[in-house]
XYZ file of C-alpha atoms in Angstrom:
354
model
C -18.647 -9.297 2.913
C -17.929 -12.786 2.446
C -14.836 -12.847 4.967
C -17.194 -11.360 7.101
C -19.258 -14.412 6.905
C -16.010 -16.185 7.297
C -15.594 -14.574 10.729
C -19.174 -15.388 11.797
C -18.149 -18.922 11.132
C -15.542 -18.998 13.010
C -16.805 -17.626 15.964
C -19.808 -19.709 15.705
C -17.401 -22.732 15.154
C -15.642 -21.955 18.181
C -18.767 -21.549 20.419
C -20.289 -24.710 19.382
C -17.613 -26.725 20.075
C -16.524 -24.781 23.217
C -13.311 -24.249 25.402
C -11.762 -26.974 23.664
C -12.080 -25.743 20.351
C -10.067 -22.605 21.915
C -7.854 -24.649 23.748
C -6.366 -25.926 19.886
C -5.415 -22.106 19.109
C -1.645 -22.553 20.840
C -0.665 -19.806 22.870
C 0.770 -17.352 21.053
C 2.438 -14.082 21.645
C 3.692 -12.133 18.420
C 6.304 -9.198 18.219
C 5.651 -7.342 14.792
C 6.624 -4.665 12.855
C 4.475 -2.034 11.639
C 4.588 0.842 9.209
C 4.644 4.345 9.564
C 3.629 5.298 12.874
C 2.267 8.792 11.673
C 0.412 7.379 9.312
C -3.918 6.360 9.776
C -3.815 2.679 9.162
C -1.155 2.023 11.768
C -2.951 3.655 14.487
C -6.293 2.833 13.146
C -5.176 -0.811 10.972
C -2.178 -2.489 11.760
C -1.754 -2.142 15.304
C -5.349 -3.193 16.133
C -4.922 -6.466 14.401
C -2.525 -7.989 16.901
C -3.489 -6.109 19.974
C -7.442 -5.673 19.642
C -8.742 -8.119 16.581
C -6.849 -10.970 16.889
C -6.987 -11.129 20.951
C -10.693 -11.576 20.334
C -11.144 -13.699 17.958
C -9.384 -15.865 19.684
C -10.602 -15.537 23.156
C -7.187 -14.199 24.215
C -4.914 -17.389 22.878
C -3.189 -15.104 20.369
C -2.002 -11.301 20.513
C 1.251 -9.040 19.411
C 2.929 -6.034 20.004
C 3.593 -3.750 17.392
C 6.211 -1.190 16.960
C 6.407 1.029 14.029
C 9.352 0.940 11.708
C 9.619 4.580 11.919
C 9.805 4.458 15.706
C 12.784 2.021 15.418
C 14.787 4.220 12.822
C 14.144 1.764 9.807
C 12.993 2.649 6.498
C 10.596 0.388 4.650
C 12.855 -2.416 2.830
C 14.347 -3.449 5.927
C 11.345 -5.469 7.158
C 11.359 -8.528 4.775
C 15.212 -9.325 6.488
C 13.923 -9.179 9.990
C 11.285 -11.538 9.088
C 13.778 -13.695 7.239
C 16.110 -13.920 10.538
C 13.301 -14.224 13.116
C 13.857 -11.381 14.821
C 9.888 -10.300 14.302
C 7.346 -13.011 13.872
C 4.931 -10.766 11.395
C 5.715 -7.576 9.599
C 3.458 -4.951 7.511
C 5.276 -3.721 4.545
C 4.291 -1.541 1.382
C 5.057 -3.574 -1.440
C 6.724 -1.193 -3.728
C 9.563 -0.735 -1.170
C 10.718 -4.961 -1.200
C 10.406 -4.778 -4.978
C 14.362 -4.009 -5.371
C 14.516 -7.997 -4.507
C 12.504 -8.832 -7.289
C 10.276 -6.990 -9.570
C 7.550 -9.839 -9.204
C 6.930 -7.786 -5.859
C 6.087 -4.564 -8.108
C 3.457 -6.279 -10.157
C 0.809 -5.126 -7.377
C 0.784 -1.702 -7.579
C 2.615 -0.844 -11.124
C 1.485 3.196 -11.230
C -1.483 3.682 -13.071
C -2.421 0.582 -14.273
C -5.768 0.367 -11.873
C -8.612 2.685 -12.607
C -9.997 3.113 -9.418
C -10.380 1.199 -5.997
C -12.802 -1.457 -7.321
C -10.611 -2.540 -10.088
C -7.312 -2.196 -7.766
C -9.318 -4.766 -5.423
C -9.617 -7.114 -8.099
C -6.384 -6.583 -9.373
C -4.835 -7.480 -6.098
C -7.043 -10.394 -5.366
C -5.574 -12.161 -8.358
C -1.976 -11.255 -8.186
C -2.197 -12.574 -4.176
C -0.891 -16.074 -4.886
C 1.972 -15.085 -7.114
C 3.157 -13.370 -4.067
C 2.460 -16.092 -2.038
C 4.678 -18.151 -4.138
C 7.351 -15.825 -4.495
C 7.560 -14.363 -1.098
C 8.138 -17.916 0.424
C 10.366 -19.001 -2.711
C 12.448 -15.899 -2.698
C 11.941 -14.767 0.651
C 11.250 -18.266 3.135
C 8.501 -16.006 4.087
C 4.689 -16.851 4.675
C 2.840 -14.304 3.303
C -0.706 -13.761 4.132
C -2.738 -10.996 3.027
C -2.420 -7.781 0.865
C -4.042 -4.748 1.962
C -4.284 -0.691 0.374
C -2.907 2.246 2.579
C -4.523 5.476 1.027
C -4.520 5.655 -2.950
C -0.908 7.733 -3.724
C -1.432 11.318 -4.700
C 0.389 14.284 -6.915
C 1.654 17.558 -5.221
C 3.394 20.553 -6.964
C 4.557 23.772 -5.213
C 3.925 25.039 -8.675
C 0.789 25.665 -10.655
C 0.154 22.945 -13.301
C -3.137 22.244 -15.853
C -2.107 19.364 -17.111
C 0.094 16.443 -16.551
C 2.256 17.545 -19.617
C 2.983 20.715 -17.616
C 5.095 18.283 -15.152
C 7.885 17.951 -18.295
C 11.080 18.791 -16.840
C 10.065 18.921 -12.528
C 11.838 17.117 -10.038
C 9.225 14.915 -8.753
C 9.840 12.553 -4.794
C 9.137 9.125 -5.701
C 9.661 5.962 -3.784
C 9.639 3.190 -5.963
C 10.878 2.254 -9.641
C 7.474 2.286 -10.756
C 6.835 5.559 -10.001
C 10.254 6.336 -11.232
C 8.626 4.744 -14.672
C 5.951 7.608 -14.413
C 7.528 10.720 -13.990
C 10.476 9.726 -17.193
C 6.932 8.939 -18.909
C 6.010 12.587 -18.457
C 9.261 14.212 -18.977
C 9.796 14.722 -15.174
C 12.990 13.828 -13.453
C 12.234 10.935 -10.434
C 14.046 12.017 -7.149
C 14.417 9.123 -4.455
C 13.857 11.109 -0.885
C 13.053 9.271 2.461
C 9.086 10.515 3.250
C 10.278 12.529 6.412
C 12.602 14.554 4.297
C 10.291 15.685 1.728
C 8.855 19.024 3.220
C 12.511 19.854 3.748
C 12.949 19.224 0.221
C 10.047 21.095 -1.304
C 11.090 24.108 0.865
C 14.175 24.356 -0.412
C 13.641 23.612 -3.753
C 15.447 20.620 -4.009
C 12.095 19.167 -5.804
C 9.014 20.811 -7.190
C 6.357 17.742 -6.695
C 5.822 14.755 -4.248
C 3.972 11.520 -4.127
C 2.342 10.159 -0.974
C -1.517 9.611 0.095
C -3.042 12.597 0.983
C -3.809 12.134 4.605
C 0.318 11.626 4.851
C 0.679 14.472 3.410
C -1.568 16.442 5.707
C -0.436 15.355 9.048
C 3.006 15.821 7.467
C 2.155 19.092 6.699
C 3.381 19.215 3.266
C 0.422 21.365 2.649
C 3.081 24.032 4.181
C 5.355 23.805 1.134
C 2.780 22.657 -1.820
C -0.066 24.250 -3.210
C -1.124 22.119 -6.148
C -2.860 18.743 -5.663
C -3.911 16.575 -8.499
C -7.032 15.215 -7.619
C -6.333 11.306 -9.299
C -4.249 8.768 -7.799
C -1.331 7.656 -9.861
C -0.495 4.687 -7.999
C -2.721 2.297 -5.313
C -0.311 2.300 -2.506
C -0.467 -1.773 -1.730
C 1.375 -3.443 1.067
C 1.327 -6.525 2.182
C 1.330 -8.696 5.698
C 3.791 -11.239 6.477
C 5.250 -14.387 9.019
C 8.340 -15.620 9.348
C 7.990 -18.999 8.264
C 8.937 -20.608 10.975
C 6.750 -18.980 13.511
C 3.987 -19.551 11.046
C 4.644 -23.528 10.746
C 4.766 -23.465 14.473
C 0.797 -22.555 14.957
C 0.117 -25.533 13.452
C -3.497 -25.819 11.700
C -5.826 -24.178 13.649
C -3.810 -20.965 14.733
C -2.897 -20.928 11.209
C -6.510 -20.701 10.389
C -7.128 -18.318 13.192
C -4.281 -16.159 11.961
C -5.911 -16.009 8.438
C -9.558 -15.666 9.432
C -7.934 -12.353 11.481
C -5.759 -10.867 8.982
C -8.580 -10.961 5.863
C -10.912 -9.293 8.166
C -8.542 -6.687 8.550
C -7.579 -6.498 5.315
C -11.649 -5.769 4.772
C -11.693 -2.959 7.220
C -8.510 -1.264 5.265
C -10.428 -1.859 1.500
C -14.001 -0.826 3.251
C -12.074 2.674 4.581
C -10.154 3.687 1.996
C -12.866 5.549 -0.162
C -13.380 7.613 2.719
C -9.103 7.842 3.591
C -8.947 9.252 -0.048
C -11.863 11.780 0.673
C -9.964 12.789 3.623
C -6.606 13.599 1.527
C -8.559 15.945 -0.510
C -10.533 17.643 2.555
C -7.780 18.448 4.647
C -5.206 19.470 1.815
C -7.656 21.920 0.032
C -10.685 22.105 1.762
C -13.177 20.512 -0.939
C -15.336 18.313 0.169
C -16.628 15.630 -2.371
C -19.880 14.164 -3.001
C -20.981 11.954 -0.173
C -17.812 12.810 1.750
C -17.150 15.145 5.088
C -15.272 17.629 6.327
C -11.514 17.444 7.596
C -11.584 15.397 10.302
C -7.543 15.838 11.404
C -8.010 19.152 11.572
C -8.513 22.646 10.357
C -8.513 22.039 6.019
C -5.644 23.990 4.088
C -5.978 25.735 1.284
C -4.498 23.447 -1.758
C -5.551 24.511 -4.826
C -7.321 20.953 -6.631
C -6.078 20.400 -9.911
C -9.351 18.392 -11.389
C -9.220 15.698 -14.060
C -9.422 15.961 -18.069
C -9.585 14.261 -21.215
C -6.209 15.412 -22.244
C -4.629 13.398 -19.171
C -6.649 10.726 -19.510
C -5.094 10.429 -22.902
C -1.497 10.977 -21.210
C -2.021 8.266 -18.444
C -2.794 5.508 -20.714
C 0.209 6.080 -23.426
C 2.381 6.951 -20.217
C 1.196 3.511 -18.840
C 1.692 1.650 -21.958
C 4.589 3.030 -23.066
C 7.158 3.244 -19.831
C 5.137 1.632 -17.241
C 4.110 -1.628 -18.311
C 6.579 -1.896 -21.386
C 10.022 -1.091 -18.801
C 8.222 -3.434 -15.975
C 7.924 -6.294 -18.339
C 11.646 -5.558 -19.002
C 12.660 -5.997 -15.607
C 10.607 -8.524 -14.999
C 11.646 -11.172 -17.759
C 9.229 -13.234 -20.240
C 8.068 -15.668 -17.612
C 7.280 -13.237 -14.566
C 5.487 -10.926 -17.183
C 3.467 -13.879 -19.366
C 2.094 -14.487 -15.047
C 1.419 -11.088 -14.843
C -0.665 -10.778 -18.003
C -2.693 -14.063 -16.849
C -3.713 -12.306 -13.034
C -3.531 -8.718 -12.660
C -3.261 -8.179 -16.386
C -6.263 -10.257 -17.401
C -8.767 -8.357 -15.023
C -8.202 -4.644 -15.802
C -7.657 -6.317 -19.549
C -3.948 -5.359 -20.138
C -0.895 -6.798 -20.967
C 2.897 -6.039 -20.040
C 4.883 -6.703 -22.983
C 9.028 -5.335 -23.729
């Protein structure tokens, strides 16, 4: 809401004062990088940002093209290095796919460690500047907003009660984190490239996947799996960036432009993902949850919904606390994870500690 009323601002700032307050917005053509180009919040997100949103808030001054990374043959850690070199002026990238450069980056979305999509919003809000920091300190990279695809999701070709059941399966992760939370449970992490996975899972190769649920569906994982657990186990964060040189080159008002853009898109990803994470569970199994509706990608499969209990509620939090947290603050180092503790840490009222 209130970068809403940021918008309204602007736009009421930039009628008042008329073409010339337009006029300061330099010209500016982008070429980006987007995500998956199967995926919901490139066609419906990241893609409108620099062709639709952006284009009108600034009465045509700025706009991009985007091309998905998928579409160009890259996979997702590739991005931060055409940023660095120029060769795209902004990027979207999930953050637990850069975090091999530094585990600061993982610190966003560590699995588990948010209880839901209000606290992961907080969370997020006050580990932004130590990315902003890091990504131009590491990186010489402007970064400038974070934003959630689709909370990430359990799948099992096999039938499981309880998260304990998932000792000794071969579980798809993409990211250390998650790598964390499958050792927690006695599962062996597999690193697979997301188009592979169905492949995978039909031949055995591995017995569960991770990915949001309306992935998974248009995917059509729900070919191969037939057991969904119905709580995330990670947020699925990524993150919107400028090479720095581009970004010192829209001097102060297209910089503020830029921002005003890119926080009201970030808005439109938090305001849809309740109703993204609906979707997952619609169109894998066919249950429809309170205040939710129907499939809307097509006909619903059949997943079976594994639903929430005490006893994993009891096996999340030592699982977080024990391998999660305790192996990120290892990686991490006694400075990065004392920062931690004083952002993300302090809001959902944890601590990472070796």
């Amino acid at each position: 809401m209130e970068s809403t009323i940021k918008h309204f601002a602007l736009a009421a700032t930039l009628c008042a004062a008329g073409s010339s307050a337009v006029a300061q917005v330099p010209e500016s053509n982008f070429n980006v990088v987007g995500t998956w180009s199967t995926g919901a919040m490139f066609t419906e997100h990241e893609a409108p940002l620099f062709q639709t949103l952006l284009p009108e808030m600034t009465d045509g001054a700025m706009s991009g093209q985007v091309t998905a990374m998928t579409d160009l043959g890259l996979r997702g850690f590739e991005t931060i290095r055409l940023l660095q070199t120029g060769v795209y002026d902004a990027g979207f990238f999930a953050l637990s796919y850069i975090a091999s450069g530094d585990p600061v980056f993982e610190g966003i979305d560590l699995a588990l460690a948010p209880a839901g999509t209000a606290e992961a919003r907080e969370l997020v809000a006050a580990y932004d500047p130590v990315l902003v920091d890091a990504m131009e300190q590491i990186n010489n990279v402007k970064y400038l907003i974070s934003y959630p695809f689709p909370a990430q999701v359990l799948v099992c070709t096999r039938p499981f009660e309880t998260l304990s059941d998932l000792s000794g399966r071969r579980i798809r992760v993409y990211s250390t984190t998650l790598g964390d939370l499958v050792e927690g449970l006695g599962g062996v992490p597999v690193s697979i490239p997301l188009s592979e996975v169905p492949t995978a899972l039909q031949r055995g190769v591995i017995d569960c996947g991770i990915s949001s649920g309306v992935s998974m569906y248009t995917a059509h994982w729900q070919d191969v799996v037939g057991y969904l657990y119905e709580t995330p186990v990670s947020a699925g964060i990524a993150g919107l960036g400028m090479n720095m040189d581009r970004w010192n080159a829209l001097g102060e008002d297209g910089q503020a432009a830029m921002m005003e853009a890119a926080t009201l898109f970030a808005d439109r990803a938090w305001d849809a993902l309740v109703e993204s994470e609906q979707q997952g569970i619609a169109c894998l199994t066919g249950v429809v949850t309170e205040g939710a509706q129907p499939c809307r990608y097509g006909e619903p499969a059949g997943m079976t919904l594994v639903r929430d209990n005490d006893v994993n509620n009891d096996i999340r939090e030592q699982v977080l606390q024990d391998f999660v947290l305790k192996r990120y603050a290892q990686r991490c180092g006694e400075e990065c994870a004392a920062r931690w503790n004083e952002t993300a840490g302090a809001v959902i009222g944890i601590e990472a500690r070796p």
